[in-house]
C-alpha positions as MATLAB code, in Angstrom:
seq = 'MDDFSNLLHGFSVAATLPNLGYMLVGILLGVLIGVLPGLGGANGVAILLPLTFAMDPTTGIIMLSCIYWGALFGGAITSILFNIPGEPWSVATTFDGYPMAQRGQAAQALTAAFTSSFVGAVFATLLITFLAPLLARFALRFGPAELFAVQLLTFCSFVGMSQEAPVKTLIAMLLGFALAAVGMDDMTGQLRMTYGFTDLLKGFDFLIAVIGLFGIGEILLTMEEGLAFKGQSARISPRVVWQTWVQLLRHWKTFLRSMAIGCWMGITPGGATPASFMSYGVARRMAKNPEDFGKGELAGVVAPETAAHAAGTSALLPMLTLGIPGSPTAAVLLGGLVIWGLQPGPMLFTEHKDFVWGLIASMYLANIVGLIVVLTTVPFWAAILRVPFAIIAPIIIVTCAVGAYTVHSSMFDVYLMLGFGVLGYLFKKIKIPMAPLVLALVLGDKAEANFRQSMLLSQGELSIFWSNGLVGGITGLALLMLLWPLLDVAKRWARGPAADAQQEVKAV';
ca = [
      17.154   21.217   12.875;
      15.315   19.227   15.504;
      13.992   16.944   12.755;
      17.512   16.368   11.452;
      18.680   15.442   14.939;
      15.649   13.163   15.371;
      16.548   11.504   12.031;
      20.119   10.888   13.161;
      18.747    9.418   16.431;
      16.502    7.248   14.190;
      19.592    5.922   12.440;
      21.104    4.981   15.755;
      17.884    3.042   16.447;
      17.514    1.350   13.075;
      21.171    0.530   12.528;
      21.568   -1.830   15.564;
      22.709   -5.334   14.636;
      19.374   -7.121   15.433;
      17.358   -4.453   13.442;
      19.721   -4.727   10.511;
      19.297   -8.497   10.593;
      15.540   -8.327   10.667;
      15.740   -5.714    7.910;
      17.614   -8.157    5.700;
      15.189  -10.964    6.530;
      12.267   -8.693    5.801;
      13.775   -7.631    2.379;
      14.369  -11.290    1.385;
      10.866  -12.378    2.430;
       9.435   -9.386    0.661;
      11.195  -10.090   -2.638;
      10.045  -13.783   -2.390;
       6.483  -12.506   -1.869;
       6.870  -10.017   -4.729;
       8.066  -12.472   -7.323;
       5.245  -14.966   -6.497;
       2.156  -13.983   -8.450;
      -0.917  -14.300   -6.285;
       0.627  -12.770   -3.125;
       1.730   -9.146   -2.930;
       2.832   -6.546   -0.431;
      -0.397   -6.243    1.568;
      -0.929  -10.005    1.609;
       2.627  -10.718    2.650;
       2.575   -8.160    5.488;
      -0.814   -9.518    6.613;
       0.352  -13.135    6.627;
       3.684  -12.487    8.397;
       2.364   -9.866   10.889;
       1.940  -12.561   13.677;
       5.701  -13.272   13.419;
       6.295   -9.789   14.944;
       4.050  -10.140   17.968;
       7.004  -11.084   20.248;
       9.265   -8.342   18.926;
       9.877   -4.888   20.090;
       7.389   -2.617   18.119;
      10.229   -0.741   16.416;
      11.879   -3.977   15.275;
       8.527   -5.342   14.221;
       7.585   -2.363   12.101;
      11.023   -2.276   10.512;
      10.633   -5.891    9.450;
       7.130   -5.467    8.139;
       8.009   -2.291    6.215;
      11.041   -4.100    4.754;
       8.756   -6.932    3.603;
       6.765   -4.249    1.837;
       9.852   -2.680    0.194;
      11.056   -6.063   -0.817;
       7.722   -6.922   -2.439;
       7.848   -3.712   -4.382;
      11.265   -4.624   -5.734;
      10.348   -8.241   -6.379;
       7.330   -7.453   -8.574;
       9.610   -6.185  -11.346;
      11.418   -9.516  -11.705;
       8.436  -11.484  -12.892;
       7.187   -8.642  -14.998;
      10.379   -8.316  -16.952;
      11.602  -11.974  -17.125;
       8.226  -13.775  -17.333;
       5.727  -11.146  -18.546;
       3.721  -12.016  -15.362;
       3.258   -9.086  -13.033;
       3.971  -10.218   -9.472;
       2.039   -7.246   -8.227;
      -0.814   -5.130   -9.701;
       1.385   -2.056   -9.924;
       3.957   -4.060  -12.024;
       1.536   -4.466  -14.908;
       2.708   -1.386  -16.591;
       6.322   -2.476  -16.239;
       5.565   -5.514  -18.454;
       4.707   -3.179  -21.424;
       8.305   -2.357  -22.115;
      10.274   -4.483  -19.656;
       9.354   -7.827  -21.281;
      10.117   -6.676  -24.816;
      13.542   -5.535  -23.567;
      14.119   -9.028  -22.092;
      13.064  -10.691  -25.306;
      15.677   -8.508  -27.118;
      18.370   -9.762  -24.834;
      18.311   -6.611  -22.632;
      16.843   -8.269  -19.437;
      19.747   -7.111  -17.322;
      19.387   -3.462  -18.435;
      15.612   -3.553  -17.881;
      16.004   -5.039  -14.367;
      18.728   -2.584  -13.456;
      16.512    0.316  -14.675;
      13.529   -1.043  -12.738;
      15.361   -1.551   -9.454;
      17.138    1.801   -9.684;
      13.914    3.592  -10.491;
      12.247    1.937   -7.564;
      15.045    3.003   -5.283;
      14.929    6.655   -6.531;
      11.133    6.824   -6.141;
      11.215    5.386   -2.600;
      14.071    7.613   -1.398;
      12.320   10.704   -2.729;
       9.124    9.775   -0.903;
      11.108    9.048    2.263;
      12.623   12.509    2.076;
       9.101   13.857    1.796;
       8.032   11.986    4.892;
      11.162   13.062    6.761;
      10.519   16.773    6.394;
       6.724   16.976    5.976;
       5.513   14.419    8.540;
       6.692   16.322   11.655;
       5.011   19.562   10.356;
       1.804   17.780    9.672;
       1.884   15.960   13.016;
       2.379   19.279   14.878;
      -0.557   20.763   13.030;
      -2.749   17.728   13.725;
      -2.187   18.157   17.464;
      -4.836   20.900   17.321;
      -7.442   18.373   16.215;
     -10.395   17.494   18.503;
     -12.980   14.759   18.020;
     -14.799   16.762   15.318;
     -11.614   17.311   13.266;
     -10.534   13.795   13.696;
     -13.969   12.519   12.516;
     -13.785   14.923    9.585;
     -10.408   13.546    8.525;
     -11.720   10.013    8.834;
     -14.865   10.980    6.797;
     -12.491   12.446    4.174;
     -10.635    9.179    3.962;
     -13.831    7.095    3.524;
     -15.182    9.487    0.980;
     -11.917    9.702   -0.950;
     -11.912    5.909   -1.307;
     -15.478    6.146   -2.786;
     -14.644    9.123   -5.030;
     -11.261    8.083   -6.276;
     -11.593    4.309   -6.420;
     -10.829    2.619   -9.708;
     -13.917    0.381   -9.125;
     -17.503    1.468   -9.342;
     -18.448    3.613   -6.336;
     -21.355    1.299   -5.561;
     -18.912   -1.634   -5.151;
     -16.674    0.472   -2.968;
     -19.662    1.424   -0.844;
     -20.720   -2.177   -0.479;
     -17.268   -3.150    0.771;
     -17.041   -0.260    3.129;
     -20.497   -0.795    4.652;
     -19.638   -4.413    5.217;
     -16.497   -3.317    6.996;
     -18.470   -0.920    9.178;
     -20.871   -3.695   10.073;
     -17.985   -6.036   11.006;
     -16.288   -3.362   13.088;
     -19.519   -2.832   15.105;
     -19.689   -6.449   16.189;
     -18.881   -7.079   19.898;
     -19.064   -5.003   23.007;
     -19.850   -1.263   22.755;
     -16.974    0.541   24.411;
     -19.110    3.506   25.502;
     -22.271    1.723   26.773;
     -21.094   -1.826   27.391;
     -23.909   -3.281   25.378;
     -23.452   -6.252   23.044;
     -23.930   -5.700   19.376;
     -24.634   -8.420   16.699;
     -23.097  -11.233   18.800;
     -26.235  -13.472   18.448;
     -25.281  -15.455   21.664;
     -21.773  -16.433   20.407;
     -19.287  -15.781   23.151;
     -16.401  -15.881   20.651;
     -17.820  -12.671   19.063;
     -17.851  -10.725   22.310;
     -14.427   -9.291   21.317;
     -15.609   -8.544   17.816;
     -13.805   -9.476   14.572;
     -10.009   -9.205   14.937;
      -8.525   -7.115   12.206;
      -5.625   -9.472   11.798;
      -7.778  -12.541   11.208;
      -9.708  -10.667    8.565;
      -6.683   -9.439    6.575;
      -4.971  -12.900    6.679;
      -8.049  -14.423    5.266;
      -9.009  -11.695    2.767;
      -5.619  -11.059    1.347;
      -3.757  -14.378    1.981;
      -6.266  -17.137    1.515;
      -8.354  -15.292   -0.970;
      -5.354  -14.658   -3.311;
      -4.100  -18.224   -2.978;
      -7.519  -19.679   -3.889;
      -7.696  -17.401   -6.956;
      -4.161  -18.193   -8.037;
      -4.714  -21.939   -7.649;
      -7.835  -21.691   -9.813;
      -5.911  -19.870  -12.486;
      -3.158  -22.627  -12.437;
      -0.087  -20.543  -13.107;
       2.797  -21.900  -15.008;
       6.021  -19.944  -15.637;
       8.063  -19.640  -18.754;
      10.478  -16.757  -19.200;
      13.837  -15.267  -19.906;
      16.948  -15.677  -17.812;
      19.171  -12.819  -16.684;
      22.430  -12.160  -14.830;
      23.359   -8.634  -13.855;
      27.031   -7.630  -14.066;
      28.636   -4.460  -12.623;
      29.441   -3.278  -16.156;
      25.744   -3.484  -17.156;
      24.708   -1.718  -13.997;
      27.104    1.210  -14.618;
      26.130    1.499  -18.302;
      22.453    1.478  -17.433;
      22.938    4.101  -14.682;
      24.611    6.341  -17.296;
      21.610    5.928  -19.624;
      19.112    6.654  -16.815;
      20.622   10.146  -16.324;
      19.070   11.162  -19.641;
      15.608   10.317  -18.212;
      15.752   12.834  -15.302;
      12.577   14.553  -16.429;
      10.687   11.232  -16.392;
      12.003   10.603  -12.812;
      10.779   13.977  -11.584;
       7.302   13.653  -13.168;
       6.959   10.066  -11.893;
       8.005   10.945   -8.385;
       5.494   13.778   -8.244;
       2.632   11.551   -9.560;
       3.616    8.716   -7.232;
       3.781   10.909   -4.103;
       0.457   12.574   -4.855;
      -1.243    9.213   -5.494;
       0.224    7.722   -2.346;
      -0.840   10.505    0.008;
      -4.309   10.516   -1.468;
      -5.845    6.999   -1.395;
      -5.034    6.495   -5.059;
      -2.316    3.908   -4.412;
       0.639    2.449   -6.359;
      -1.345    0.758   -9.176;
      -3.006    3.891  -10.635;
       0.213    5.845  -10.049;
       2.194    3.393  -12.151;
      -0.341    3.497  -15.034;
      -0.720    7.284  -14.866;
       2.994    7.761  -14.867;
       3.488    5.420  -17.831;
       0.792    7.285  -19.756;
       2.333   10.696  -19.047;
       5.729    9.470  -19.989;
       4.422    8.135  -23.305;
       2.538   11.306  -23.994;
       5.597   13.571  -23.281;
       8.068   11.310  -25.207;
       9.670   12.509  -28.479;
       8.901    9.044  -29.924;
       5.787    7.770  -28.235;
       5.479    5.023  -30.903;
       8.539    3.269  -29.399;
       6.613    2.628  -26.163;
       5.504   -0.942  -25.893;
       8.552   -2.163  -27.952;
      11.207   -1.984  -25.232;
      11.641    1.684  -24.353;
      13.698    2.285  -21.173;
      11.517    5.205  -20.114;
       8.546    2.822  -20.112;
      10.308    0.893  -17.288;
      11.450    3.911  -15.422;
       8.169    5.683  -15.254;
       5.878    3.005  -13.658;
       8.524    1.697  -11.241;
       9.474    5.158   -9.953;
       5.770    6.145   -9.429;
       4.857    2.846   -7.786;
       7.614    3.045   -5.224;
       7.001    6.695   -4.508;
       3.324    6.005   -4.025;
       3.898    2.911   -1.859;
       6.305    4.853    0.423;
       4.413    8.155    0.669;
       1.237    6.240    1.658;
       2.811    5.941    5.099;
       2.763    9.745    5.496;
      -1.019   10.039    6.324;
      -0.772    6.801    8.367;
       1.939    8.074   10.625;
       0.664   11.633   11.103;
      -3.073   11.293   11.068;
      -3.697    7.548   11.595;
      -5.162    7.421    8.070;
      -3.773    4.679    5.734;
      -3.136    5.715    2.157;
      -3.042    2.144    0.795;
      -4.109   -1.412    1.668;
      -0.565   -2.169    2.870;
      -0.576    0.935    5.015;
      -3.888   -0.213    6.522;
      -2.367   -3.488    7.471;
       0.610   -1.767    9.039;
      -1.825    0.527   10.856;
      -3.441   -2.599   12.277;
      -0.026   -3.748   13.442;
       0.464   -0.463   15.358;
      -2.798   -0.943   17.104;
      -1.912   -4.563   18.052;
       1.392   -3.418   19.510;
      -0.464   -0.880   21.633;
       0.585    2.229   19.691;
      -1.919    4.896   18.706;
      -1.196    6.149   15.143;
      -1.507    9.848   14.778;
       0.221   13.083   15.767;
       0.928   11.871   19.392;
       3.072    9.144   17.951;
       5.754   11.783   17.086;
       5.924   13.009   20.750;
       5.265    9.883   22.740;
       7.139    7.270   20.637;
      10.050    9.171   18.891;
      12.274    6.147   18.847;
       9.595    4.204   17.004;
       8.704    6.877   14.417;
      12.222    8.013   13.618;
      13.563    4.464   13.665;
      11.020    3.566   11.061;
      11.769    6.601    8.904;
      15.514    5.979    9.108;
      14.988    2.314    8.311;
      13.211    3.384    5.051;
      16.564    4.824    3.799;
      18.607    1.822    4.912;
      16.047   -0.751    3.705;
      15.968    0.648    0.199;
      19.803    0.608   -0.026;
      19.836   -2.977    1.243;
      17.005   -3.890   -1.035;
      18.737   -2.448   -4.151;
      21.857   -4.376   -3.421;
      20.034   -7.613   -2.721;
      17.932   -7.546   -5.861;
      20.836   -6.503   -8.099;
      22.893   -9.473   -6.901;
      20.338  -12.234   -6.597;
      18.190  -12.086   -9.651;
      19.101  -15.595  -10.995;
      18.117  -17.112   -7.596;
      14.589  -15.517   -7.593;
      14.131  -16.517  -11.234;
      14.869  -20.164  -10.294;
      12.300  -20.040   -7.465;
       9.684  -19.138   -9.972;
      10.160  -22.513  -11.652;
       8.987  -24.371   -8.543;
       5.393  -25.536   -9.111;
       2.895  -23.299   -7.345;
       1.125  -26.489   -6.097;
       4.088  -26.958   -3.729;
       4.257  -23.278   -2.607;
       0.479  -22.768   -2.074;
      -0.008  -25.359    0.839;
       3.005  -23.839    2.629;
       1.451  -20.371    2.484;
      -1.936  -21.690    3.677;
      -0.319  -23.446    6.680;
       1.550  -20.273    7.456;
      -1.749  -18.316    7.390;
      -3.492  -20.867    9.677;
      -0.653  -20.764   12.221;
      -0.680  -16.919   12.088;
      -4.438  -16.809   12.734;
      -4.255  -19.313   15.605;
      -1.531  -17.447   17.391;
      -3.649  -14.319   17.681;
      -5.867  -15.689   20.516;
      -4.838  -19.368   20.547;
      -8.338  -20.223   19.245;
      -9.419  -22.606   16.461;
     -12.420  -20.280   16.023;
     -10.092  -17.675   14.569;
      -8.760  -20.253   12.033;
     -12.337  -20.937   10.922;
     -12.938  -17.221   10.692;
      -9.793  -16.763    8.595;
     -11.085  -19.434    6.150;
     -14.449  -17.670    6.007;
     -12.771  -14.372    5.259;
     -10.610  -16.202    2.680;
     -13.713  -17.358    0.809;
     -15.130  -13.811    1.117;
     -11.923  -12.421   -0.310;
     -12.013  -14.946   -3.199;
     -15.659  -13.938   -4.003;
     -14.754  -10.248   -3.813;
     -12.041  -10.777   -6.418;
     -14.252  -12.837   -8.613;
     -16.885  -10.113   -8.800;
     -14.345   -7.293   -8.692;
     -15.320   -5.683   -5.337;
     -12.211   -3.932   -3.806;
     -11.174   -5.258   -0.408;
      -9.191   -2.152    0.666;
     -12.386   -0.189    1.633;
     -13.573   -3.157    3.753;
     -10.244   -3.287    5.585;
     -10.218    0.486    6.016;
     -13.669    0.431    7.558;
     -12.771   -2.483    9.820;
      -9.649   -0.651   11.049;
     -11.128    2.876   11.370;
     -14.805    2.142   11.846;
     -14.894    1.995   15.635;
     -12.510    5.063   15.881;
     -14.649    7.116   13.568;
     -17.744    6.064   15.499;
     -16.125    7.083   18.822;
     -15.080   10.462   17.444;
     -18.505   11.083   15.937;
     -20.274   10.189   19.258;
     -17.850   12.411   21.245;
     -18.539   15.268   18.831;
     -22.290   14.795   19.293;
     -21.839   14.830   23.097;
     -19.834   18.068   22.865;
     -22.398   19.761   20.589;
     -25.385   18.270   22.333;
     -26.471   16.517   19.155;
     -25.953   19.460   16.705;
     -24.350   18.433   13.365;
     -23.221   21.971   12.957;
     -20.038   21.137   14.992;
     -18.643   19.829   11.691;
     -18.845   23.323   10.306;
     -18.005   25.152   13.525;
     -14.616   26.467   12.219;
     -12.737   26.891    8.978;
     -10.608   23.828    9.562;
     -13.267   21.241   10.323;
     -15.630   22.872    7.880;
     -13.047   22.722    5.072;
     -12.273   19.101    5.724;
     -15.901   18.177    5.921;
     -16.693   20.079    2.771;
     -13.797   18.384    0.938;
     -15.039   15.034    2.108;
     -18.490   15.659    0.703;
     -16.926   16.857   -2.576;
     -14.950   13.591   -2.775;
     -18.128   11.584   -2.093;
     -20.057   13.379   -4.788;
     -17.155   13.377   -7.261;
     -18.457   10.399   -9.321;
     -21.834   12.240   -9.730;
     -20.088   15.408  -10.837;
     -18.197   13.381  -13.378;
     -21.368   11.925  -14.741;
     -22.982   15.391  -14.826;
     -20.032   16.787  -16.819;
     -20.227   14.057  -19.379;
     -23.983   14.502  -19.639;
     -23.462   18.262  -20.193;
     -20.917   17.627  -22.974;
     -23.391   15.312  -24.666;
     -22.823   11.921  -26.316;
     -21.251   13.429  -29.506;
     -18.443   14.953  -27.501;
     -17.834   11.751  -25.602;
     -17.619    9.773  -28.832;
     -15.162   12.340  -30.299;
     -13.054   12.062  -27.193;
     -13.062    8.242  -27.440;
     -11.999    8.466  -31.081;
      -9.068   10.736  -30.162;
      -8.032    8.423  -27.407;
      -7.941    5.494  -29.827;
];
């Protein structure tokens, strides 16, 4: 009952006129970012984060989260009309969305995609509403050892569940730890890896890194690819929306499966992209006519869009309750909380109720606003896609430079941003994931502090991480996640090469 009252209070915070205005601006910016291939939710939030420095933290997080919801909606437009996924998680939407557009059913496909996204996000928001307070109250029992164990679990989960090779994930994460260690040691006051540069005394700012890695890196790669857009046109009428909604009722099982997959992949560090592919694969496997998938099947649009939005939204659950981001975008939002002086974690629910419940209430409102915006403005966004990227790219680069400069009013930060941009470009070329680097940069110093406090409490005994069932269970699960790729290799070795070949033949 208290949670319901808090939610109502959150609506009173989120529904003020300024917050609703920033919510609309965030949605529009997010859709714009979503329809432009080469950007994306995490990139857009990172680039536009400096705009919120002067805002109240609640207003700032509402605007940033709305940019994210808007980007999730916008990715479907390019996938369906142009066969170009605006976001990685929209790739699966192209499989059936674009064939529907080619058959003259673009309006139906877009309506199905937007509605599925809305349903997935609202379900995940309900999960956050009722599960987050319970998890936060439980997490209040955590000491330094438990907090380090949770952070270790996050790092190990990224290694064990990453789509990329574990070695590449480890390389990115170790580089992030090294960057997080630069500057003054908070516990001893000693300087680490500054090499006489006074600009490095404060260490590498998280915001500079993400603007360069996500913003500049993506733009460089997109400019290299030289994108050109050709696609279908669409105009959504109320009659088409109503007819599509009636059809969608027949796919309620696909909705339920996709929501479950999306929420699970969002809470764990799986993310929206694997959730969308997994949901598409399950929907195809469970369909009565799986051979229709890939030719314009409505369920092929419903499944990935529902799962992607459910995953993107539920990734905020571990971020708010434990201070652990479940996705790259959540990691950027986590950095925003730190910049605003807020400490993510269980205390957030007791010390900053307005902030937490205002954010949760805004998720409901933002998805309603987002659904209305995208259903009514599709032709406008499709027209923007016909503007040459050579014109859009310089505008984005200048925005990144201004954002980096405003952090400390220093040109050194702009040079750092460009350096991180080149690093992000190289990472993408050699397929090294950037999310582990960002995660280590955000959480590295906190994990180090909790580990050192645990060592002080136990007088140097590592057994503190097995001192009770809770911390021992989390630590054990973390080690299992870390060793998961080796267990997978061992299982395949035990089955033998013949069994693997047979399995591949069945898959084909």
